[in-house]
PDB file of C-alpha atoms in Angstrom:
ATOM      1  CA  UNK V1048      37.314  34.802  86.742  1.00 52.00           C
ATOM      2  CA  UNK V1049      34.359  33.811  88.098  1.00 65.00           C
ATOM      3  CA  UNK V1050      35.059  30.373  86.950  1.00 75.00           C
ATOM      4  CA  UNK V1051      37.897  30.123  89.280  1.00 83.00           C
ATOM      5  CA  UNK V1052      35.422  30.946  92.226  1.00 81.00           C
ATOM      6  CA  UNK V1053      32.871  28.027  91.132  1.00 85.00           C
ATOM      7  CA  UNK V1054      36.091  25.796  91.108  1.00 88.00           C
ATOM      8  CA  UNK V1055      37.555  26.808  94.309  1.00 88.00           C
ATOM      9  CA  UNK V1056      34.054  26.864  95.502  1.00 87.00           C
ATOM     10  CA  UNK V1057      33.905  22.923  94.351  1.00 91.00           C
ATOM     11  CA  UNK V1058      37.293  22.248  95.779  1.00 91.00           C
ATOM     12  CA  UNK V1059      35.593  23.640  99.042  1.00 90.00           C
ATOM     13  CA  UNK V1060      33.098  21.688  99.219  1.00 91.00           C
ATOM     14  CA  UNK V1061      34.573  18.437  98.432  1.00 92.00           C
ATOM     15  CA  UNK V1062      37.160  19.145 100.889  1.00 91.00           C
ATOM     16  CA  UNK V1063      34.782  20.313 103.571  1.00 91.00           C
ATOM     17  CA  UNK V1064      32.644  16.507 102.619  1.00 91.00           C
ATOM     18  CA  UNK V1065      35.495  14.751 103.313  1.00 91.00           C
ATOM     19  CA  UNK V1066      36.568  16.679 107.061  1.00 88.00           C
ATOM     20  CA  UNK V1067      32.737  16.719 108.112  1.00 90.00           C
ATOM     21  CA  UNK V1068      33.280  12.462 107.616  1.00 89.00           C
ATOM     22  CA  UNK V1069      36.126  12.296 109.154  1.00 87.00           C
ATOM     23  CA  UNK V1070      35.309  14.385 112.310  1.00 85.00           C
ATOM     24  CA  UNK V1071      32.731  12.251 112.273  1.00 84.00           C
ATOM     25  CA  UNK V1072      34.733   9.402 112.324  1.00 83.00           C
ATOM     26  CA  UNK V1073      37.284  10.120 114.996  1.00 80.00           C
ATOM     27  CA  UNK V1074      35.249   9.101 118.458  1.00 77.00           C
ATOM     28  CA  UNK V1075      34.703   5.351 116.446  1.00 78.00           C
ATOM     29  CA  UNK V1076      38.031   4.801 115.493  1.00 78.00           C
ATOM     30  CA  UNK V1077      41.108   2.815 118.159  1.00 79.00           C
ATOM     31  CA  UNK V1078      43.325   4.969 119.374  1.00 74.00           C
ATOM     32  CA  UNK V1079      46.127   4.593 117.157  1.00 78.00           C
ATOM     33  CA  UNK V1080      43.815   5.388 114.089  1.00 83.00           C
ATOM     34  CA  UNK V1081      42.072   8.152 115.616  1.00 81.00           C
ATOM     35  CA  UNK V1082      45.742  10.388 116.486  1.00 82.00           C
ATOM     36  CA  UNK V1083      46.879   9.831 112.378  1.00 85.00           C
ATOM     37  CA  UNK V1084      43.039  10.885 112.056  1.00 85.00           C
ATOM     38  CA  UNK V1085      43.255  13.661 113.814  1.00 85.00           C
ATOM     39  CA  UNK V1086      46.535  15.164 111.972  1.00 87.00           C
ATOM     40  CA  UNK V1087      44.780  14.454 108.655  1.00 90.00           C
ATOM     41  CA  UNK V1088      41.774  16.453 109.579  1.00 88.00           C
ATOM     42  CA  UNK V1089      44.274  19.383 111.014  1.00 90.00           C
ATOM     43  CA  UNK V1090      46.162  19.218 107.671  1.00 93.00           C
ATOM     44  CA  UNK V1091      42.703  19.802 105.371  1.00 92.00           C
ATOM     45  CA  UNK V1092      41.058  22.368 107.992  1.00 91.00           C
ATOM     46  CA  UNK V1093      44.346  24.170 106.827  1.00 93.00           C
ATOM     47  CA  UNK V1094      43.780  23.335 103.042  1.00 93.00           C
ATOM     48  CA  UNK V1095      40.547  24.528 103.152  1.00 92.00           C
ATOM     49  CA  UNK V1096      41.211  27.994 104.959  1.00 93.00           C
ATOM     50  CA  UNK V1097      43.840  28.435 102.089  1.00 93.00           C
ATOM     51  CA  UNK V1098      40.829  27.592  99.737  1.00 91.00           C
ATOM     52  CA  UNK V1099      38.543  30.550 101.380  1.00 91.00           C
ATOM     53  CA  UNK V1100      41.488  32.857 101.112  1.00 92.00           C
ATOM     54  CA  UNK V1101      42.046  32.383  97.203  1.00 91.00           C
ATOM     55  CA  UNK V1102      38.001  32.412  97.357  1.00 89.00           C
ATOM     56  CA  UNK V1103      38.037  36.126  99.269  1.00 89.00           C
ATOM     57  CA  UNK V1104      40.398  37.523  96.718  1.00 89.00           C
ATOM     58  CA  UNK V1105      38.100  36.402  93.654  1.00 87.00           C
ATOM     59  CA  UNK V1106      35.511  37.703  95.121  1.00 87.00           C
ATOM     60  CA  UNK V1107      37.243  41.188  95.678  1.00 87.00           C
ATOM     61  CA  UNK V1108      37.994  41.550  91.927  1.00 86.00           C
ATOM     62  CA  UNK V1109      34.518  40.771  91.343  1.00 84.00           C
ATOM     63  CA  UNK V1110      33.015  43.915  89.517  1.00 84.00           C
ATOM     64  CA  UNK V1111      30.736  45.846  92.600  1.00 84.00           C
ATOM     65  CA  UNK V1112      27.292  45.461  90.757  1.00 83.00           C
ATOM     66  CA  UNK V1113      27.842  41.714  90.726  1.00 80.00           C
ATOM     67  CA  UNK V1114      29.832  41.290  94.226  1.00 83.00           C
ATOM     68  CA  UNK V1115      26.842  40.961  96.655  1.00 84.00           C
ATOM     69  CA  UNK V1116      25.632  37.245  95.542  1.00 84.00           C
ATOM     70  CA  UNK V1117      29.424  36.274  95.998  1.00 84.00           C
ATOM     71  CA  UNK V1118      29.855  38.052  99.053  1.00 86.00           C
ATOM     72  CA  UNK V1119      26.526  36.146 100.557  1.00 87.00           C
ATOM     73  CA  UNK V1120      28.131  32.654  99.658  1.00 87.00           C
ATOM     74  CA  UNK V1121      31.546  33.874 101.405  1.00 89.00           C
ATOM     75  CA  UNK V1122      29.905  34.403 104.317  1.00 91.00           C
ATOM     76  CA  UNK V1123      28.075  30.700 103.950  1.00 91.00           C
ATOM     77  CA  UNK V1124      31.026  29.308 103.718  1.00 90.00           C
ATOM     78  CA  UNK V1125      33.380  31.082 106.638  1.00 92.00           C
ATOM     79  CA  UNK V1126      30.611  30.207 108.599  1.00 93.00           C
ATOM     80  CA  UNK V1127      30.481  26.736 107.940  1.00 91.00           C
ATOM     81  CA  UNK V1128      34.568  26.853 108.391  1.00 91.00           C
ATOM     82  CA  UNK V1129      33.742  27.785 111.901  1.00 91.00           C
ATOM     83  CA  UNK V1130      31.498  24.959 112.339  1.00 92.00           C
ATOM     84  CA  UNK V1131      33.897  22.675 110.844  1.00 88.00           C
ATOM     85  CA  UNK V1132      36.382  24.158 113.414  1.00 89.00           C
ATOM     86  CA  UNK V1133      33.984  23.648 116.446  1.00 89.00           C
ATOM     87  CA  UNK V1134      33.044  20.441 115.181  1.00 86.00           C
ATOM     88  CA  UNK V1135      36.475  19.266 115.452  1.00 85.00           C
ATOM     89  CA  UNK V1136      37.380  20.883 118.879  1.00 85.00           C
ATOM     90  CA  UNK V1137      34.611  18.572 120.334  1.00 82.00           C
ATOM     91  CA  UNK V1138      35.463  15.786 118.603  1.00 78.00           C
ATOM     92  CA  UNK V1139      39.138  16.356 119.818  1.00 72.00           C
ATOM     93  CA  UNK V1140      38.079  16.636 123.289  1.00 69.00           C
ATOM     94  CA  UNK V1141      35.802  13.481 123.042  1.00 60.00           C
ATOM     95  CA  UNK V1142      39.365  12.060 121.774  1.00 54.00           C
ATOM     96  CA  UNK V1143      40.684  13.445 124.743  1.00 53.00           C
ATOM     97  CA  UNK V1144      38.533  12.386 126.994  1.00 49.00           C
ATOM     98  CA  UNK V1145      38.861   8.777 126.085  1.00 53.00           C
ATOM     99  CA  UNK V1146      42.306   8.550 125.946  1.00 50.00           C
ATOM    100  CA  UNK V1147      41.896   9.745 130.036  1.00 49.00           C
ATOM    101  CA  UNK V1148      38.996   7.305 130.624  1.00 52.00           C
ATOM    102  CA  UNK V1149      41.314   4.350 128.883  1.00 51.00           C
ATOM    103  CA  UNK V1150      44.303   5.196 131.273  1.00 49.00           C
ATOM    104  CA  UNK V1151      41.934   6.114 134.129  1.00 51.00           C
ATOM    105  CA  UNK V1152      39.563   2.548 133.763  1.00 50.00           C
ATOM    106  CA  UNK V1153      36.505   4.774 133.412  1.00 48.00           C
ATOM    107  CA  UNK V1154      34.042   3.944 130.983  1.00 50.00           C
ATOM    108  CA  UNK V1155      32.049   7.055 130.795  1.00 49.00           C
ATOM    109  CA  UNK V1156      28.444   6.969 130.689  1.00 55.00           C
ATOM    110  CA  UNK V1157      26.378   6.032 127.629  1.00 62.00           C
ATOM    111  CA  UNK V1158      23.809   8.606 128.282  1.00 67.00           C
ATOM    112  CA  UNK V1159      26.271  11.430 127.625  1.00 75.00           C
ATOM    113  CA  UNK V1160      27.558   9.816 124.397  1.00 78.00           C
ATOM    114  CA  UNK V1161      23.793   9.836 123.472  1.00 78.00           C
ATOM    115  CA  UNK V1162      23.349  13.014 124.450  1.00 78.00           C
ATOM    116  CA  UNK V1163      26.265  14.199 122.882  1.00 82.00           C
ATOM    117  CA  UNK V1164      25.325  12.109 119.494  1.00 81.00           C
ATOM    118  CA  UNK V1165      22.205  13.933 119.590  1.00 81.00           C
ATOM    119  CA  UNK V1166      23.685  17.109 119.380  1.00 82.00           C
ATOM    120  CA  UNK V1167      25.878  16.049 116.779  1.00 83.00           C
ATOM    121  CA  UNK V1168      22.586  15.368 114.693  1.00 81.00           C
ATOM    122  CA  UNK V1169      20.802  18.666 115.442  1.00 84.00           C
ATOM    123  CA  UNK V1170      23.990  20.635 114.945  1.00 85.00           C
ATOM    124  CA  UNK V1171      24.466  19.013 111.022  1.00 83.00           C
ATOM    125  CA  UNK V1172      21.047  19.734 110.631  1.00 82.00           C
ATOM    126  CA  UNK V1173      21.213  23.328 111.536  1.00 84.00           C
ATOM    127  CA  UNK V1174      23.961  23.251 109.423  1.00 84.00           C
ATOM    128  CA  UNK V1175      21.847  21.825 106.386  1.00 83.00           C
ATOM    129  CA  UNK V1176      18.980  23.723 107.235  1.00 81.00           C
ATOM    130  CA  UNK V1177      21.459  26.955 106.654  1.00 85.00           C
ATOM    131  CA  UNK V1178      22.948  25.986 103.498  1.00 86.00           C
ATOM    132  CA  UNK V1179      19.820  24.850 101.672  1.00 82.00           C
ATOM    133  CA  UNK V1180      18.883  28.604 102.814  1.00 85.00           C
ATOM    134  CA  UNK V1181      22.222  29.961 101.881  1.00 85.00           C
ATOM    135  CA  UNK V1182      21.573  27.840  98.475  1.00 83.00           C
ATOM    136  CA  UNK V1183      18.031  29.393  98.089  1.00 81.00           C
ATOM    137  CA  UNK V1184      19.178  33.067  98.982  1.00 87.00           C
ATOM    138  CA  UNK V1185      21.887  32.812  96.013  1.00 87.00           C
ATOM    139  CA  UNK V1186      18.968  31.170  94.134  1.00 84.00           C
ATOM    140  CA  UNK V1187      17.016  34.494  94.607  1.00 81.00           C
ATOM    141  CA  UNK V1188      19.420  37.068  94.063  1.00 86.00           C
ATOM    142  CA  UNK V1189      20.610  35.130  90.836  1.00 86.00           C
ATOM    143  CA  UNK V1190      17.172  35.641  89.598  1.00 85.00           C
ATOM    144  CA  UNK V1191      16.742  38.942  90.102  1.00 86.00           C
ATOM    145  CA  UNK V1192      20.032  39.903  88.528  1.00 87.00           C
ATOM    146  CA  UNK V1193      19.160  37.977  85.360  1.00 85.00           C
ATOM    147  CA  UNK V1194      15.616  40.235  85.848  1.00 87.00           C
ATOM    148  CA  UNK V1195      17.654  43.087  85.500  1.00 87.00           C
ATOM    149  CA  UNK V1196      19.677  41.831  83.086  1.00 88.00           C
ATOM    150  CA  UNK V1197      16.730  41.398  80.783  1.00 86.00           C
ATOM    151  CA  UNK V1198      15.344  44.984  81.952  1.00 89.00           C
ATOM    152  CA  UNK V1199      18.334  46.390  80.855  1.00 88.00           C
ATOM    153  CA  UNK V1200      18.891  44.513  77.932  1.00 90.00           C
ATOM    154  CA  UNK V1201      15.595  45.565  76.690  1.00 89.00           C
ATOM    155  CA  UNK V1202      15.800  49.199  77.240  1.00 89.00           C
ATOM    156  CA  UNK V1203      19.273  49.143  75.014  1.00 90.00           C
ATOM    157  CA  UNK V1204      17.257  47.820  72.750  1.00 91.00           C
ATOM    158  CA  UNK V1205      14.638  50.089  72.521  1.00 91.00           C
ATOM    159  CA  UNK V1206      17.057  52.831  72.247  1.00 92.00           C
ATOM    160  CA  UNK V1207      19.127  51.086  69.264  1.00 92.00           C
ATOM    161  CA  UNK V1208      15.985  50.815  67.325  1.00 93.00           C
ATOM    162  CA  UNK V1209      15.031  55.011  68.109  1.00 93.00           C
ATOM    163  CA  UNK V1210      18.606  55.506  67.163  1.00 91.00           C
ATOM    164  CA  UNK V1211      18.205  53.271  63.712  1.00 93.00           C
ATOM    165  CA  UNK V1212      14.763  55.469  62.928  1.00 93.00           C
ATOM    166  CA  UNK V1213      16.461  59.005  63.716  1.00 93.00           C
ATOM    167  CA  UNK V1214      19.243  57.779  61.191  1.00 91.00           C
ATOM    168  CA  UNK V1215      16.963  56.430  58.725  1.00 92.00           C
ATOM    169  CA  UNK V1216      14.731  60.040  58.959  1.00 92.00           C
ATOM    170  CA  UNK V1217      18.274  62.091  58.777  1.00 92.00           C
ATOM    171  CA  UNK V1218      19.539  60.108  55.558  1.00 90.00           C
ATOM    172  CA  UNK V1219      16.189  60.419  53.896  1.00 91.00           C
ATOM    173  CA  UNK V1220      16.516  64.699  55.072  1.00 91.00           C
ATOM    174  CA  UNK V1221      19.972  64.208  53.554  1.00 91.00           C
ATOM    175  CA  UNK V1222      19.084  63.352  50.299  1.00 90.00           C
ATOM    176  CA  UNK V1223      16.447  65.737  50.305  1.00 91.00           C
ATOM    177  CA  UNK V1224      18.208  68.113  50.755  1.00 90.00           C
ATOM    178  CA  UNK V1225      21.017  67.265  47.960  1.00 90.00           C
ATOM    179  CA  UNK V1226      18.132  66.788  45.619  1.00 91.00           C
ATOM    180  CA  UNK V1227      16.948  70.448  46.422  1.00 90.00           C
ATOM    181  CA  UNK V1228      20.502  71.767  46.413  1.00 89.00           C
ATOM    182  CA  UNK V1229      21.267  69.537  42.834  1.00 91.00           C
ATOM    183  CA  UNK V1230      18.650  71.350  41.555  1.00 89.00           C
ATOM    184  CA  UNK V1231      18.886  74.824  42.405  1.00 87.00           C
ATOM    185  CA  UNK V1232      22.985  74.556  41.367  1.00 87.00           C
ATOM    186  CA  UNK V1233      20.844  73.616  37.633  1.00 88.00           C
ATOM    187  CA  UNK V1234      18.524  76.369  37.478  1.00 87.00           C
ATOM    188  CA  UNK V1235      21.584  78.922  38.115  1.00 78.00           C
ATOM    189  CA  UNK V1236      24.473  77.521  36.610  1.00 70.00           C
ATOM    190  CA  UNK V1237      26.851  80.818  36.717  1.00 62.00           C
ATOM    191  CA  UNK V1238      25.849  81.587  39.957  1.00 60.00           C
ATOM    192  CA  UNK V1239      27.906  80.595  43.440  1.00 54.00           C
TER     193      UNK V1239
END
């Protein structure tokens, strides 16, 4: 089961590789190009909230003790769908704004596409910045659960091997005791 996560979970991020370039892509691309662009990107924003739904319902059949590290990368990932989503709302209205400067004969002013290219790059590295700490947070809690899982492992065990002994010491008080009982059943033969 948890298989199907890690595959959704590559689906996702292929799929959220490809709309990050592509929202990227939009303001550079001539105005026929960037409205099929812009329905493409629409289309796998969709795809992709489909792919966080089948994601959520993995992780809710997830057993509880093993839910939280899951749960953590859901959250990573909804919101880095909201980015996506806010990513694209600006690029849209760059789109729209052109499309109004084309008709209108205004050229708009390079400083604010600087500006807002600038932003751009501190935004994807906020973004980065969060999922290499996402990344190292699962990275974490994975290691303490296999911790545990060694803890736990080695306390069964310890108790196997008491168990073992206390069967070994009852067999061996077993046959004791049908040696003793062998031999008193000789010594008084007519007796019950």
């Amino acid at each position: 089961m948890s298989s199907d996560f890690e595959g959704y979970e590559q689906d996702f991020a292929v799929l959220t590789a490809e709309i990050t370039n592509r929202i990227a892509r939009v303001p550079r691309l001539p105005p026929d190009e960037k409205k099929q662009m812009v329905a493409n990107v629409e289309k796998q924003l969709e795809e992709a909230k489909e792919l966080l739904e089948q994601m959520d319902l993995e992780v809710r059949e997830i057993p509880p003790q093993s839910r939280g590290m899951y749960s953590n990368r859901m959250r990573s990932y909804k919101q880095e769908m909201g980015k996506l989503e806010t990513d694209f709302k600006r690029s849209r209205i760059a789109y729209s704004d052109e499309v109004r400067n084309e008709l209108l004969g205004d050229d708009g002013n390079s400083s604010e596409n600087q500006r807002a290219h600038l932003l751009d790059n501190t935004e994807r590295l906020e973004r980065s910045s969060r999922r290499l700490e996402a990344g190292y947070q699962i990275a974490v809690e994975t290691e303490q659960i296999g911790q545990e899982m060694l803890e736990n492992l080695s306390h069964d065990r310890e108790k196997i091997q008491r168990a073992r002994e206390r069967l070994r010491e009852t067999d061996a008080n077993l046959g004791k005791s049908s040696r003793v009982l062998t031999g008193m059943l000789r010594r008084h033969p007519g007796r019950k």
